[in-house]
PDB file of C-alpha atoms in Angstrom:
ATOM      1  CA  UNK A1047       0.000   0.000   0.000  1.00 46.00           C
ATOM      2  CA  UNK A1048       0.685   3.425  -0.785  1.00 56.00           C
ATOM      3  CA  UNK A1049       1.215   6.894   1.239  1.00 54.00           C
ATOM      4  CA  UNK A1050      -2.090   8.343   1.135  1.00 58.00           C
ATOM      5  CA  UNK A1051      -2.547  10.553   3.819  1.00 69.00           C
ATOM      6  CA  UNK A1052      -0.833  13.895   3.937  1.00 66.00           C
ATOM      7  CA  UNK A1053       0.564  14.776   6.927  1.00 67.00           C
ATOM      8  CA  UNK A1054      -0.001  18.449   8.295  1.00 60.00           C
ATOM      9  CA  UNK A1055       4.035  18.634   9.469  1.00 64.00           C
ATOM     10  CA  UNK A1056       4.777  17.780   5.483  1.00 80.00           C
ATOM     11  CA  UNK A1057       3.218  20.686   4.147  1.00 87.00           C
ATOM     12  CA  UNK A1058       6.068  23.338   6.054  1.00 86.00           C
ATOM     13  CA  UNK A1059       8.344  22.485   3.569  1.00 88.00           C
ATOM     14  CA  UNK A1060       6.385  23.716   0.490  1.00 91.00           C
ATOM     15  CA  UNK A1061       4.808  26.288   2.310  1.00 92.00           C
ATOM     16  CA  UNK A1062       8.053  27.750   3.502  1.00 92.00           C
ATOM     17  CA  UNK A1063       9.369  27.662  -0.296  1.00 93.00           C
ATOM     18  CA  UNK A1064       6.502  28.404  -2.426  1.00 94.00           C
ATOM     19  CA  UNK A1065       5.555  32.466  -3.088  1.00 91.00           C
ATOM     20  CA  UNK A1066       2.240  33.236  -0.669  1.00 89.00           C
ATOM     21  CA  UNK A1067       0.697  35.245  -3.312  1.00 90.00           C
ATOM     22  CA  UNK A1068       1.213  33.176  -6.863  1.00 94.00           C
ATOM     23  CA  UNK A1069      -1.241  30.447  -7.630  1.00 95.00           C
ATOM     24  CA  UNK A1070      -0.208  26.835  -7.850  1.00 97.00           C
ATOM     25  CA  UNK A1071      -1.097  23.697  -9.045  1.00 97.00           C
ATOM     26  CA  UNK A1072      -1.193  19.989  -7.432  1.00 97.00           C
ATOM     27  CA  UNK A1073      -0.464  17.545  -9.882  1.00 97.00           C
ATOM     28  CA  UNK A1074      -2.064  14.223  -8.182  1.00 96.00           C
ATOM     29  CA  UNK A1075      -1.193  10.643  -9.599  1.00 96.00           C
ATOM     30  CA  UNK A1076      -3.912   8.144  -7.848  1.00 96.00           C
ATOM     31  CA  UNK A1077      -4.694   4.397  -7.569  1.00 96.00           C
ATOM     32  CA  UNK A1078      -8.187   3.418  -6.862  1.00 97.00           C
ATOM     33  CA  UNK A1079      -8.961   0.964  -4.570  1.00 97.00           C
ATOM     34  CA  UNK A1080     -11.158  -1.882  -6.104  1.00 98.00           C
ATOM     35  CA  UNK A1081     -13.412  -1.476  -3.352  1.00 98.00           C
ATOM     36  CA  UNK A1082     -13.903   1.555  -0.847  1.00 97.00           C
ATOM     37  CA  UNK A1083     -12.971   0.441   2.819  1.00 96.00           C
ATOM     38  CA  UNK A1084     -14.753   2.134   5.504  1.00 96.00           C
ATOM     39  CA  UNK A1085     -13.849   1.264   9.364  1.00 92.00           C
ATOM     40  CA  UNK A1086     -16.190  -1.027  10.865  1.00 93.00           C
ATOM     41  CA  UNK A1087     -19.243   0.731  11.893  1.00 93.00           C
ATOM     42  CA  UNK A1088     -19.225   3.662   9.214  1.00 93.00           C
ATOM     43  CA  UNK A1089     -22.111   4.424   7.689  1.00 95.00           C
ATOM     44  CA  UNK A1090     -21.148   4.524   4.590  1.00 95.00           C
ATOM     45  CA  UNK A1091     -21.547   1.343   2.127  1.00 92.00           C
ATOM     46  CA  UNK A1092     -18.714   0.258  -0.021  1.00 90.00           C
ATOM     47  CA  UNK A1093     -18.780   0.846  -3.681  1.00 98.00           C
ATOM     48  CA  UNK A1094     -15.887   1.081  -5.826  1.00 98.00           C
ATOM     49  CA  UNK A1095     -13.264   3.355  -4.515  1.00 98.00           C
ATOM     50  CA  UNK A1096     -13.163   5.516  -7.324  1.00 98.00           C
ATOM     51  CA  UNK A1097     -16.684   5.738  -7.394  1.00 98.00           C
ATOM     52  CA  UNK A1098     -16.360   7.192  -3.559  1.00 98.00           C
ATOM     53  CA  UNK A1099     -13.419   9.496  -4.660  1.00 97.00           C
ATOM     54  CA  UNK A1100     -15.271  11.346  -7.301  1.00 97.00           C
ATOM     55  CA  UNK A1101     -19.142  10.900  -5.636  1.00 98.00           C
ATOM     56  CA  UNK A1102     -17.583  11.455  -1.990  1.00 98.00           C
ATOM     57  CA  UNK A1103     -14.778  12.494  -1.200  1.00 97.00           C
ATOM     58  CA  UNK A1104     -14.635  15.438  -4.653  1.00 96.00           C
ATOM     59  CA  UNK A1105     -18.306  16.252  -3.703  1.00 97.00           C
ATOM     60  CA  UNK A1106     -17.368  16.997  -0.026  1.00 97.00           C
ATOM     61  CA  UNK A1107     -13.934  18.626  -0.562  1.00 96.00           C
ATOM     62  CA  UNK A1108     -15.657  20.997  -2.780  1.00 95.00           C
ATOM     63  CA  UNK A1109     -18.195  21.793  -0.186  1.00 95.00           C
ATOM     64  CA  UNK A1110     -15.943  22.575   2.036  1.00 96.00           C
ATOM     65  CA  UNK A1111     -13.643  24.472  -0.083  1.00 94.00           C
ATOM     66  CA  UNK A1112     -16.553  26.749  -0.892  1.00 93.00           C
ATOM     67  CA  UNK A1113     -17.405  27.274   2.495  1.00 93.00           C
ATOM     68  CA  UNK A1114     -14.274  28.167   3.482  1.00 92.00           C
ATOM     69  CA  UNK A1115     -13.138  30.642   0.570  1.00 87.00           C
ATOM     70  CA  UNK A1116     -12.996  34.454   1.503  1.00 83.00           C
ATOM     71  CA  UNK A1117     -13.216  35.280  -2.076  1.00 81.00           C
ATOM     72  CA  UNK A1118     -14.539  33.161  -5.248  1.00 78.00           C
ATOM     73  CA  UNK A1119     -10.782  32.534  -6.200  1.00 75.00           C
ATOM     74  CA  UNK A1120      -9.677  30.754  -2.889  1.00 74.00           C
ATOM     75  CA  UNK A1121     -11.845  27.698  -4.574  1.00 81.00           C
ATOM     76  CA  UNK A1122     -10.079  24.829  -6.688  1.00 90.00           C
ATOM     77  CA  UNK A1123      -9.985  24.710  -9.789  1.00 93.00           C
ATOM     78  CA  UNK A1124      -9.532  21.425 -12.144  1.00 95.00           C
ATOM     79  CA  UNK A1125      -7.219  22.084 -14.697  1.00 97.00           C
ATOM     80  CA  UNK A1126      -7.043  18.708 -15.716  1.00 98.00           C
ATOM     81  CA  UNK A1127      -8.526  14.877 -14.797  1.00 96.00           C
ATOM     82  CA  UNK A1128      -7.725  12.183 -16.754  1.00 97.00           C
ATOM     83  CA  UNK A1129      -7.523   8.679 -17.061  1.00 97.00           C
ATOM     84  CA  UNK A1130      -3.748   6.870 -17.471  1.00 94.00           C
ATOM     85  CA  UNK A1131      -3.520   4.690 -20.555  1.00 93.00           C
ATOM     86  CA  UNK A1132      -0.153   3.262 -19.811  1.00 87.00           C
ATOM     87  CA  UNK A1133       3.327   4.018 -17.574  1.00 84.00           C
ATOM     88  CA  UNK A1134       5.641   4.688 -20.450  1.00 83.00           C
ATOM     89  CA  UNK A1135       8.931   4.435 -18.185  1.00 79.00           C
ATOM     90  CA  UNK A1136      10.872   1.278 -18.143  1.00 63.00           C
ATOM     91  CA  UNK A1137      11.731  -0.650 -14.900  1.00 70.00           C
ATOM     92  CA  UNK A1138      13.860   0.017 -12.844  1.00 70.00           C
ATOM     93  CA  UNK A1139      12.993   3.701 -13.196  1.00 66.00           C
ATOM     94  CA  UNK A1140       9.498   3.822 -11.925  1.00 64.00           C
ATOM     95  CA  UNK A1141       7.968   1.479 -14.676  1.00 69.00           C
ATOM     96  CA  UNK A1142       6.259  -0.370 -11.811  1.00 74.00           C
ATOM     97  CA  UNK A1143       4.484   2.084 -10.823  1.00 82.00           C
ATOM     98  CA  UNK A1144       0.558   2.305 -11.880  1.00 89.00           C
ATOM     99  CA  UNK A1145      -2.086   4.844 -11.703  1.00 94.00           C
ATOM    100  CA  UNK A1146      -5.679   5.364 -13.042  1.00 97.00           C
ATOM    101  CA  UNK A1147      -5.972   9.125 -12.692  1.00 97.00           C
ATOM    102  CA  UNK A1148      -4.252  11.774 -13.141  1.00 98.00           C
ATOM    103  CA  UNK A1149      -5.792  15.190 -12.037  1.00 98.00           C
ATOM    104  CA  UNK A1150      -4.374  19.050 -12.107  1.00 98.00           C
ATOM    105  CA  UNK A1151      -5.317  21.235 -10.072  1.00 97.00           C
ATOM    106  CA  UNK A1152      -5.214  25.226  -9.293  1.00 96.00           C
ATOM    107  CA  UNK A1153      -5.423  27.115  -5.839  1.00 95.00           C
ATOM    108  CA  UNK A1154      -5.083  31.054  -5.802  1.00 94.00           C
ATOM    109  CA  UNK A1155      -1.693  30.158  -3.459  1.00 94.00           C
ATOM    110  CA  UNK A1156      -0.658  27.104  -1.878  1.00 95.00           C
ATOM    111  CA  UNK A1157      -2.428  28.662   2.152  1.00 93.00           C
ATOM    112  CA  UNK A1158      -5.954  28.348   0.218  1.00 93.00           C
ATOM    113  CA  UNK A1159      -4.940  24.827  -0.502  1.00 94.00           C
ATOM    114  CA  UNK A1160      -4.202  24.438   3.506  1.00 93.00           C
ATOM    115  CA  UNK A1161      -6.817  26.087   4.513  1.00 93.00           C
ATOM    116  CA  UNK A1162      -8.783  23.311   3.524  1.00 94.00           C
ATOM    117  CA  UNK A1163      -6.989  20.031   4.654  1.00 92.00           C
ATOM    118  CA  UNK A1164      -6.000  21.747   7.812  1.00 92.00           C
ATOM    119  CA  UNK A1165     -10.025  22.200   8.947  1.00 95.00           C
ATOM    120  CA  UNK A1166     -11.670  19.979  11.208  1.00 96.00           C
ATOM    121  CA  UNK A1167     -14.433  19.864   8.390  1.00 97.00           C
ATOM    122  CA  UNK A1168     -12.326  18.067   6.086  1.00 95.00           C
ATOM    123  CA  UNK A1169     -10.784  15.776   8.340  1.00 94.00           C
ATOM    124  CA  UNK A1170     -14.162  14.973   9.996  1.00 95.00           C
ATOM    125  CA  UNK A1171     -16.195  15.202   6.483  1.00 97.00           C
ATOM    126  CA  UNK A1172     -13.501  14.264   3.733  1.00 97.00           C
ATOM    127  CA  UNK A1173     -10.514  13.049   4.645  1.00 95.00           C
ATOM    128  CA  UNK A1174     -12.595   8.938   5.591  1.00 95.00           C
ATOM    129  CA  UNK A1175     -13.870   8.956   1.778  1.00 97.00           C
ATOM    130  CA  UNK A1176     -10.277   9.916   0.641  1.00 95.00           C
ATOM    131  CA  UNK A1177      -8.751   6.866   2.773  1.00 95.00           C
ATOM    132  CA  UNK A1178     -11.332   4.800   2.188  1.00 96.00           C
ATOM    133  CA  UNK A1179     -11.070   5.093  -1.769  1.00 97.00           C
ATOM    134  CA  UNK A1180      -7.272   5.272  -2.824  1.00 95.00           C
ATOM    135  CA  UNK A1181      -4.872   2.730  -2.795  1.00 94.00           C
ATOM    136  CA  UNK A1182      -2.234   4.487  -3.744  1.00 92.00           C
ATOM    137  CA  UNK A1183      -0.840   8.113  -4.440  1.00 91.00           C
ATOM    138  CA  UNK A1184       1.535  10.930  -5.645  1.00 91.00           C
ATOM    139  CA  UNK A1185       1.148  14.558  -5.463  1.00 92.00           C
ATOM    140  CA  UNK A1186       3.330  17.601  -6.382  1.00 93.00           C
ATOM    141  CA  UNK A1187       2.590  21.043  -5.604  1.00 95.00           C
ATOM    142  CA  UNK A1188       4.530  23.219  -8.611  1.00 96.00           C
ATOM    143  CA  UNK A1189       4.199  27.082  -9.931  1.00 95.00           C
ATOM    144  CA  UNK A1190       4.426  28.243 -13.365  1.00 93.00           C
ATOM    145  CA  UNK A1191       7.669  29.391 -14.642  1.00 91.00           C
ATOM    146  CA  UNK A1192       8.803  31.571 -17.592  1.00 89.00           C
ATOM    147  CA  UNK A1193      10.684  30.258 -20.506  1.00 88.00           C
TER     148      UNK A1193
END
């Protein structure tokens, strides 16, 4: 299994390096579970975890990022969601790895991205359907550069 929980102590790092005021973008890789898994004595049935990504876990982050924004553009904003066709990179060199989904996605700055996973709303209302539903998973917080 996969690190799928993001630890509050792991976001100081890009915090302390990223510009406050410049948006950015999380580029996530996940891995569905076959089958959500819920602790024993949720209320919630199991369907397929992506399924209870996109119908759970998306539908209540977005709640709560709404609720929480002081302006329109403190909400996400998909970019990008896709499905992966195929890891193109040979073994040893990550070819191993596999993902179904690939999404991209924009925050005003990296503290309205925070703001979110750091409220008690998300980890009491979100944060179950997100473990429940992903096996495994990457993300990347970057900023757009000038060439």
């Amino acid at each position: 299994m996969g690190l799928v929980e993001i630890k509050l102590v792991d976001l100081a790092e890009p915090a302390r390096l990223l510009p406050e005021d410049k948006p950015v973008v999380l580029v996530n890789l996940i891995k569905f579970k076959a089958q959500a898994t819920y602790p024993e004595g949720s209320p919630h049935t199991a369907i397929p975890g992506r399924e209870a990504y996109y119908t759970r876990y998306v539908a209540t982050f977005s709640e709560i990022s709404a609720s929480l924004a002081s302006t329109p553009d403190d909400k996400f904003k998909p970019l990008y969601l896709g499905n992966v066709v195929a890891n193109m990179l040979a073994k040893p060199y990550g070819g191993d790895e596999s993902f179904d989904m690939v999404g991209i996605i924009q925050y005003r700055n990296f503290g309205a991205f925070r703001k979110v996973i750091e409220s008690k709303e998300y980890e009491e209302r979100a944060l179950p359907h997100r473990l429940a539903s992903i096996e495994d998973y990457r993300l990347y917080v970057a900023t757009e550069m000038s060439v």
